[in-house]
Amino acid sequence: MDKIELARERRKQRRLEVLGTNNPICGTCGESRWQCFEQHHVADYGRDDTTVRECYNCHRILSDNQRDHPSFNAAADPLLDRIGHFLLGLVDMLRLIVDKLHQFGMQLIERASIETEGAQT
Amino acid sequence: MNAPVISAISDHLPIALRAFTGPQFFELKDVDAQPSKAKKKPPMSASPWTLTFDTETQADAGQGLRFGGYQLRNAGQIVEAGLFYDPDGVTPAELDLLAAYADHHCLALRTREGFVDEIFFARAYQFRARVIGFNLPFDISRIAIRHGAARSAADAEAAPMRGGFTFTLSQQKIYPNIQVKHLSQRAAIIRFAATMGQNTGRSQRKRGSKVSTRRGHFIDVKTMAAALFARNFSLDALSRFLAVDNPKRDKPDFSAPISKEMIGYAMGDVQATWECHERLMARFDRLGLSGTNPEKIYSEAGIGKGYLREMGIAPWRKLQSDFPRHLIAKIMGSYYGGRSEVRIRREIRQVMLCDFLSMYPTVCTLMGLWRFVIAQDMTWADSTAETRIFLDAISLADLQDQSPWSKLTTLVRVVPNGEIFPVRADYADTGETTIGANHLSSDHPLWFTLADCIAAKVLTGRAPVIVEAITFAPGQVQDGLCAINIGGNPDYHVDPATSDFFKTLIELRQSVKARQKGASGAEWEAFDTEQNALKIAANSTSYGIWVEQNVETRPGRRAVTVHGSTGEPFSFKTDKSELPGSFFHPLLATLITGAARLMLAIAERLITDEGLDWCFCDTDSMAIAKPINMEGEEFARRATRVVDWFTPLNPYAFHAPILKIEEVNKRLGGDELQPLYCWAISSKRYALFNLNEDGKPVLRKVSAHGLGHLRPPYDGDDPPSDIPAPDGTVLGKGIRRWHCDLWHQIIMSALAGRPDQVPLDYHPALANPSICRYAATSPDLLRWFKTYNADRSYRDQVKPFGFLLSMSAWKDWSGETIGRVAKAGRRKAPKPLKPIAPFDTDHDKAVKSAFDRDSRAPVLAEGLKSYAQALAQYHLQPEAKFLNARYTDRGTTIRRHVHVAYVRHIGKEAHDWERQAVLGLDADSAISYGKGEQAQTSIADSIRALIAEFGRASTAKAFGLSSRQLEAAISSGSMRQRNPIAHNLTVRMPKAVNELRRSQLVKSAEIFRLQAVVQQFGLRETARREGVDPSNLRRYIASI
Ligand SMILES: [Zn+2]
Ligand SMILES: [Zn+2]
């Protein structure tokens, strides 16, 4: 192991430790390279401690979506406010998953037709 | 049932009862349900990286590092294998050899420092690798550069590392120390200490994510194997047992200069350790304990807890933390361990050794204890009236039916009046308590299990008088239980909510063993692994975890509340704390051992009724003995009737006897019975043998009790010339050749009709000083070497987990210790010497450096006991808990009749037997909580009773006081706790009572003699002959 490999492995293990897993997988797209992960606060940062691991790309999208959520209201009931934002965050994630599933379904159908074509010839 | 005669009171003794303690105002905390703080992240499991390493050391006192081997692996693939060495531990020639070897075998070669910094820390630590070794504490101590006592907050409720060591391995400040705390001969807690400034890295702050201290991932293969197989292993035994590809090779001579063979051996050790690790992990994975971290398993109990967690079972003390303390006190007060006794002592008898099928799981099943395990809580109710009727009505025949056994979840308060009960007392006056089934009389009521009362009735024919009874019942079934597959096998599916776990396990194991019988080769192995997994599951959940108490010694004394079963709670200052294990549920343990004692009592009764005898019993086994004049066939018939009696009690779905005739009764290598003989000395100290055509003994089973702590005086390859080698089935599991030879010699003497004289000259090595070896497992042991270590370099010092040797000094008849180097000047009363020495494989050399561990004065070799001297009384070991069981007594032991002088409350009984055997019983190793306030008045009362019986003058004399002093001491007001006079009286009580009784016996014997003389010669003549006044003589004779 040279110096560079050593340093990279150290970064990797440190990163995985922070992520809290030895096998990170993005909950929305399936990305598994350890370098591209962040913890995403479902109900937005500061509102609730619940986090999920998301890859950078998906996290960008989710964070961007969060900008459209209702803004901070100091007078609101904190518990209800938190639950509400949590649900909105959840919906954002489900949307990504729905898109992904749709894509996957279409791919399978396409592949199925190619395979039968191949079998006929 | 006809009542045997109950003997007169033979002893007036304090008895010891287990108490429950807690810090004052301490509430049982529910660690998982603290809403205040944010949830802590679960600790991360190790990365796929592993570091396996092993060290080779000098064979002298310091056991300093010479060199070592390691393998760094990623996902099982070797990334780097290499050697490391201590530059101060090798010669230039040896270093050249290491370099050449490394070069030839493509190994890295590093200095100790290089290995520690570059491999241990820069890789293993930073990659979150698992660190693997065999007996890791020793190896960690070898590669360290400094050590100290592990620090822990003095006021912490539970400080896991208290009493442990801290090791510094690296000069680099960024790398943490390692803390190691010895738990047992088999296990230690090992972890990284926190480093300065950890967890504050810039990148982490930025991402707002905190990581807890890296504790590391250490696996000691020795610990894992012991937990999985409930046995001690050496690395070579383990690698053969697990049949790994590259087992540990024969050990070359390590005192010689480093050779190629030695290096090859060291690298082979690393490989064998790794392969054992892989096998053990595969075994562990098959248990299906996905919620249990193997790094946190320190014993079989850890596996048992893993099973319970896997089934979603919540600990009782968490669910019912408000359970009344006074009830826990009653439960603990009725707790006694298994029963182990010798009945026919030092007499050759033909026996049939029988043992109960899985005793603890069986009684758990019969009593339905699983329902308690899965219950949300337990309820209790007064059942005095019903229990009186039940106990009154129950007969031996009723106990053959399973239904009464389910009613045994009852504790009773009785006033013992000579019935047989488990009695825990310091019979030998050594400061150590043992339990004996003895006749008991008490002026005050005591708590026992209902099973013990039935046993008393079975044995003495009469039931004790019940003052009060409490019956416990399980509450509703817990929520969230889930079914599991034992060993991951869907055939072994257990649903904790609907089936009895203990029962199911035993049934599954039986079926696997039946299938195993017809199998061979790999299939046989697979069945064996499965039946072993089932056995572990059963053993680890059916007893120990319910009464687990972890003892810690705190830096200072503080008050705890002692809840005893015989009075009000009281406050007591102690430096010991007992922390209940997570599944602590003492009622289960109390009931289990109680029912097991009832089984043995029934067996004893049946044996007596059949006109048979027994030689010994031990927890779940009994050696039935043939009366001298009975025919062998008649004996076998009657013994079989005893065995068969129990079969209706089989609670399982398969047909099998519950009491079984053990394999050892069969001919070696055959299936037919062969007469088996027994020679028993004391509890757990016995040998079983056949007699060959020449009438010579052929050993079948021997115990190493009282021998295991001694270093073998000679090795198995240098046996005595005239003693035949024992059969292979006798050796193993802690039994060594020299143990067999000693037993052979004891039996030969017995056969020759001189059992008191066992010549211990059959091997020249028996004349050498006897030596025990022990690892320096805690800072207080290491302190004895302070002077020795003072002017030595680290590598030459005696280090943690290195061996130390201890010897025993002998005394001449006047009590003067021989061999002490006399100090010039005045003589002082000699204190017993406690010789110790730094380790050396060469025992002659070690003996030369022996010194007294307290004064550090050297001890001469002539003052040390030889093996022959140390073993001189091995064959005469008294069974102090019984009468007719002193050294040279022979034959049937007689139960004592103990009258309770007062009750002592104690904590967990001696838990580190090995350490005590080697280093001597420390006064503080047994946990004692004193007597409580009530007991004080009872002492005053007892003394008043003695005065009434023996007169004031004799009583005072027996206590070493004047009559006036005694009167002042017992007058009210001065008997408060910690009053030194009261304390003294308490301590002297047992001796004083025995002395008074003895002198009374002497006196009555004297009077009988005088009466006889008076009858023959008349009063006047007798008075003249004795030189006394006739009227005084008359009064004297009349005084009894
Ligand atoms: Zn993604
Ligand atoms: Zn986010």
CSV table of C-alpha atoms in Angstrom, one decimal, chain B residues 42-225:
chain,number,residue,atom,x,y,z
B,42,PRO,CA,-25.2,2.3,17.7
B,43,PRO,CA,-21.5,1.4,17.7
B,44,MET,CA,-20.3,0.6,14.2
B,45,SER,CA,-19.2,-2.9,13.4
B,46,ALA,CA,-15.7,-3.4,12.2
B,47,SER,CA,-14.7,-2.8,8.5
B,48,PRO,CA,-13.7,-5.8,6.4
B,49,TRP,CA,-10.1,-5.2,7.5
B,50,THR,CA,-8.5,-7.6,10.1
B,51,LEU,CA,-5.1,-7.6,11.8
B,52,THR,CA,-4.1,-10.9,13.3
B,53,PHE,CA,-0.9,-11.0,15.3
B,54,ASP,CA,1.1,-13.0,17.8
B,55,THR,CA,4.2,-12.4,19.8
B,56,GLU,CA,7.2,-14.7,20.8
B,57,THR,CA,8.8,-13.8,24.0
B,58,GLN,CA,11.8,-14.4,26.2
B,59,ALA,CA,11.4,-17.3,28.6
B,60,ASP,CA,12.3,-15.3,31.6
B,61,ALA,CA,10.8,-13.0,34.2
B,62,GLY,CA,10.0,-10.1,31.9
B,63,GLN,CA,8.7,-12.3,29.1
B,64,GLY,CA,9.9,-9.4,26.9
B,65,LEU,CA,9.2,-9.3,23.2
B,66,ARG,CA,11.6,-11.0,20.9
B,67,PHE,CA,9.7,-11.0,17.7
B,68,GLY,CA,6.2,-11.5,16.4
B,69,GLY,CA,4.2,-12.2,13.2
B,70,TYR,CA,1.2,-10.5,11.7
B,71,GLN,CA,-1.3,-10.7,8.9
B,72,LEU,CA,-3.2,-7.6,7.7
B,73,ARG,CA,-6.2,-8.7,5.6
B,74,ASN,CA,-8.9,-7.0,3.7
B,75,ALA,CA,-12.1,-9.1,3.3
B,76,GLY,CA,-10.1,-12.2,4.1
B,77,GLN,CA,-7.3,-11.5,1.5
B,78,ILE,CA,-3.8,-10.9,2.9
B,79,VAL,CA,-2.7,-7.3,2.1
B,80,GLU,CA,0.5,-7.6,4.1
B,81,ALA,CA,2.1,-10.3,6.1
B,82,GLY,CA,5.2,-9.7,8.1
B,83,LEU,CA,7.5,-10.0,11.1
B,84,PHE,CA,8.3,-7.5,13.7
B,85,TYR,CA,11.0,-7.5,16.4
B,86,ASP,CA,12.2,-5.7,19.4
B,87,PRO,CA,15.7,-4.3,18.6
B,88,ASP,CA,16.6,-4.9,22.2
B,89,GLY,CA,15.3,-8.5,22.1
B,90,VAL,CA,17.3,-9.9,19.2
B,91,THR,CA,21.0,-10.3,18.5
B,92,PRO,CA,22.5,-9.0,15.3
B,93,ALA,CA,22.8,-12.6,14.0
B,94,GLU,CA,19.1,-13.2,14.8
B,95,LEU,CA,18.2,-10.0,13.1
B,96,ASP,CA,20.0,-11.2,10.0
B,97,LEU,CA,18.1,-14.5,10.1
B,98,LEU,CA,14.8,-12.6,10.5
B,99,ALA,CA,15.7,-10.4,7.5
B,100,ALA,CA,16.7,-13.4,5.4
B,101,TYR,CA,13.5,-15.3,6.3
B,102,ALA,CA,11.3,-12.3,5.6
B,103,ASP,CA,13.0,-11.8,2.2
B,104,HIS,CA,12.7,-15.5,1.3
B,105,HIS,CA,9.0,-15.7,2.3
B,106,CYS,CA,8.0,-12.2,0.9
B,107,LEU,CA,7.3,-10.9,4.4
B,108,ALA,CA,7.6,-7.4,5.6
B,109,LEU,CA,10.1,-6.9,8.4
B,110,ARG,CA,9.4,-4.1,10.9
B,111,THR,CA,10.6,-3.0,14.3
B,112,ARG,CA,8.2,-3.1,17.1
B,113,GLU,CA,7.7,0.6,16.8
B,114,GLY,CA,7.2,0.4,13.1
B,115,PHE,CA,4.6,-2.4,13.5
B,116,VAL,CA,2.8,-0.4,16.2
B,117,ASP,CA,2.7,2.9,14.3
B,118,GLU,CA,2.4,1.7,10.7
B,119,ILE,CA,0.3,-1.4,11.0
B,120,PHE,CA,-1.5,-1.5,14.4
B,121,PHE,CA,-2.5,2.2,14.3
B,122,ALA,CA,-2.1,3.7,10.8
B,123,ARG,CA,-3.9,0.7,9.4
B,124,ALA,CA,-5.8,-1.5,11.9
B,125,TYR,CA,-6.9,1.4,14.1
B,126,GLN,CA,-7.6,3.9,11.3
B,127,PHE,CA,-9.2,1.4,9.0
B,128,ARG,CA,-11.5,0.2,11.9
B,129,ALA,CA,-10.1,-3.3,11.5
B,130,ARG,CA,-10.9,-6.2,13.8
B,131,VAL,CA,-7.8,-7.1,15.9
B,132,ILE,CA,-7.5,-10.8,16.3
B,133,GLY,CA,-5.3,-12.8,18.6
B,134,PHE,CA,-5.1,-15.7,20.9
B,135,ASN,CA,-4.9,-14.5,24.5
B,136,LEU,CA,-4.7,-10.9,23.3
B,137,PRO,CA,-4.1,-9.2,26.7
B,138,PHE,CA,-0.7,-10.9,26.9
B,139,ASP,CA,0.3,-9.9,23.4
B,140,ILE,CA,-0.9,-6.3,23.8
B,141,SER,CA,1.2,-6.1,27.0
B,142,ARG,CA,4.2,-7.3,25.0
B,143,ILE,CA,4.1,-4.7,22.4
B,144,ALA,CA,3.4,-1.8,24.8
B,145,ILE,CA,6.0,0.6,26.0
B,146,ARG,CA,4.2,1.7,29.2
B,147,HIS,CA,1.4,0.6,31.4
B,148,GLY,CA,-0.7,1.9,34.3
B,149,ALA,CA,-3.9,1.4,36.1
B,150,ALA,CA,-7.0,2.2,33.9
B,151,ARG,CA,-8.7,5.3,35.2
B,152,SER,CA,-12.4,5.5,35.8
B,153,ALA,CA,-14.5,8.0,37.6
B,154,ALA,CA,-14.6,7.1,41.3
B,155,ASP,CA,-18.3,7.8,41.7
B,156,ALA,CA,-19.4,6.0,38.5
B,157,GLU,CA,-22.1,3.5,39.2
B,158,ALA,CA,-20.6,1.0,36.8
B,159,ALA,CA,-17.1,1.5,35.7
B,160,PRO,CA,-16.3,-1.4,33.4
B,161,MET,CA,-12.6,-0.8,33.3
B,162,ARG,CA,-12.0,-0.3,37.0
B,163,GLY,CA,-9.3,-2.6,38.1
B,164,GLY,CA,-7.9,-2.9,34.6
B,165,PHE,CA,-4.7,-1.7,32.9
B,166,THR,CA,-4.0,1.0,30.5
B,167,PHE,CA,-1.2,0.4,27.9
B,168,THR,CA,0.6,2.9,25.8
B,169,LEU,CA,1.8,1.4,22.6
B,170,SER,CA,3.0,4.4,20.6
B,171,GLN,CA,5.0,7.5,21.2
B,172,GLN,CA,2.7,9.3,18.9
B,173,LYS,CA,0.1,11.4,20.8
B,174,ILE,CA,-2.5,11.0,18.1
B,175,TYR,CA,-2.8,7.2,18.8
B,176,PRO,CA,-4.9,6.1,21.8
B,177,ASN,CA,-4.0,3.9,24.7
B,178,ILE,CA,-5.5,0.5,25.0
B,179,GLN,CA,-7.4,-0.5,28.2
B,180,VAL,CA,-7.6,-4.1,29.2
B,181,LYS,CA,-9.7,-5.4,32.1
B,182,HIS,CA,-9.4,-9.0,33.1
B,183,LEU,CA,-12.7,-10.7,33.7
B,184,SER,CA,-11.8,-14.4,34.0
B,185,GLN,CA,-9.2,-16.8,33.0
B,186,ARG,CA,-11.0,-16.9,29.7
B,187,ALA,CA,-12.0,-13.3,29.0
B,188,ALA,CA,-11.0,-9.7,29.2
B,189,ILE,CA,-12.6,-6.4,28.1
B,190,ILE,CA,-10.3,-4.7,25.6
B,191,ARG,CA,-10.8,-1.3,24.1
B,192,PHE,CA,-9.1,1.9,22.9
B,193,ALA,CA,-9.1,4.7,25.4
B,194,ALA,CA,-10.3,8.1,24.2
B,195,THR,CA,-7.6,10.4,22.7
B,196,MET,CA,-7.2,14.0,23.3
B,197,GLY,CA,-9.1,16.1,20.8
B,198,GLN,CA,-10.9,13.2,19.2
B,199,ASN,CA,-14.2,13.8,17.4
B,200,THR,CA,-13.5,17.4,16.6
B,201,GLY,CA,-12.1,17.0,13.1
B,202,ARG,CA,-12.9,19.9,10.8
B,203,SER,CA,-14.8,17.9,8.3
B,204,GLN,CA,-17.0,16.4,10.9
B,205,ARG,CA,-17.9,19.7,12.4
B,206,LYS,CA,-18.7,21.0,9.0
B,207,ARG,CA,-21.1,18.1,8.3
B,208,GLY,CA,-22.6,18.4,11.7
B,209,SER,CA,-22.0,14.8,12.5
B,210,LYS,CA,-20.4,13.5,15.6
B,211,VAL,CA,-18.7,10.1,16.0
B,212,SER,CA,-18.3,8.5,19.4
B,213,THR,CA,-14.9,7.4,20.7
B,214,ARG,CA,-13.5,4.6,18.6
B,215,ARG,CA,-13.4,1.7,21.0
B,216,GLY,CA,-12.0,-0.7,18.4
B,217,HIS,CA,-12.9,-4.3,17.6
B,218,PHE,CA,-10.9,-6.9,19.5
B,219,ILE,CA,-11.6,-10.6,19.2
B,220,ASP,CA,-9.7,-12.9,21.5
B,221,VAL,CA,-10.1,-16.3,19.8
B,222,LYS,CA,-9.6,-18.0,23.2
B,223,THR,CA,-12.6,-16.1,24.6
B,224,MET,CA,-14.8,-16.9,21.7
B,225,ALA,CA,-13.9,-20.6,21.7
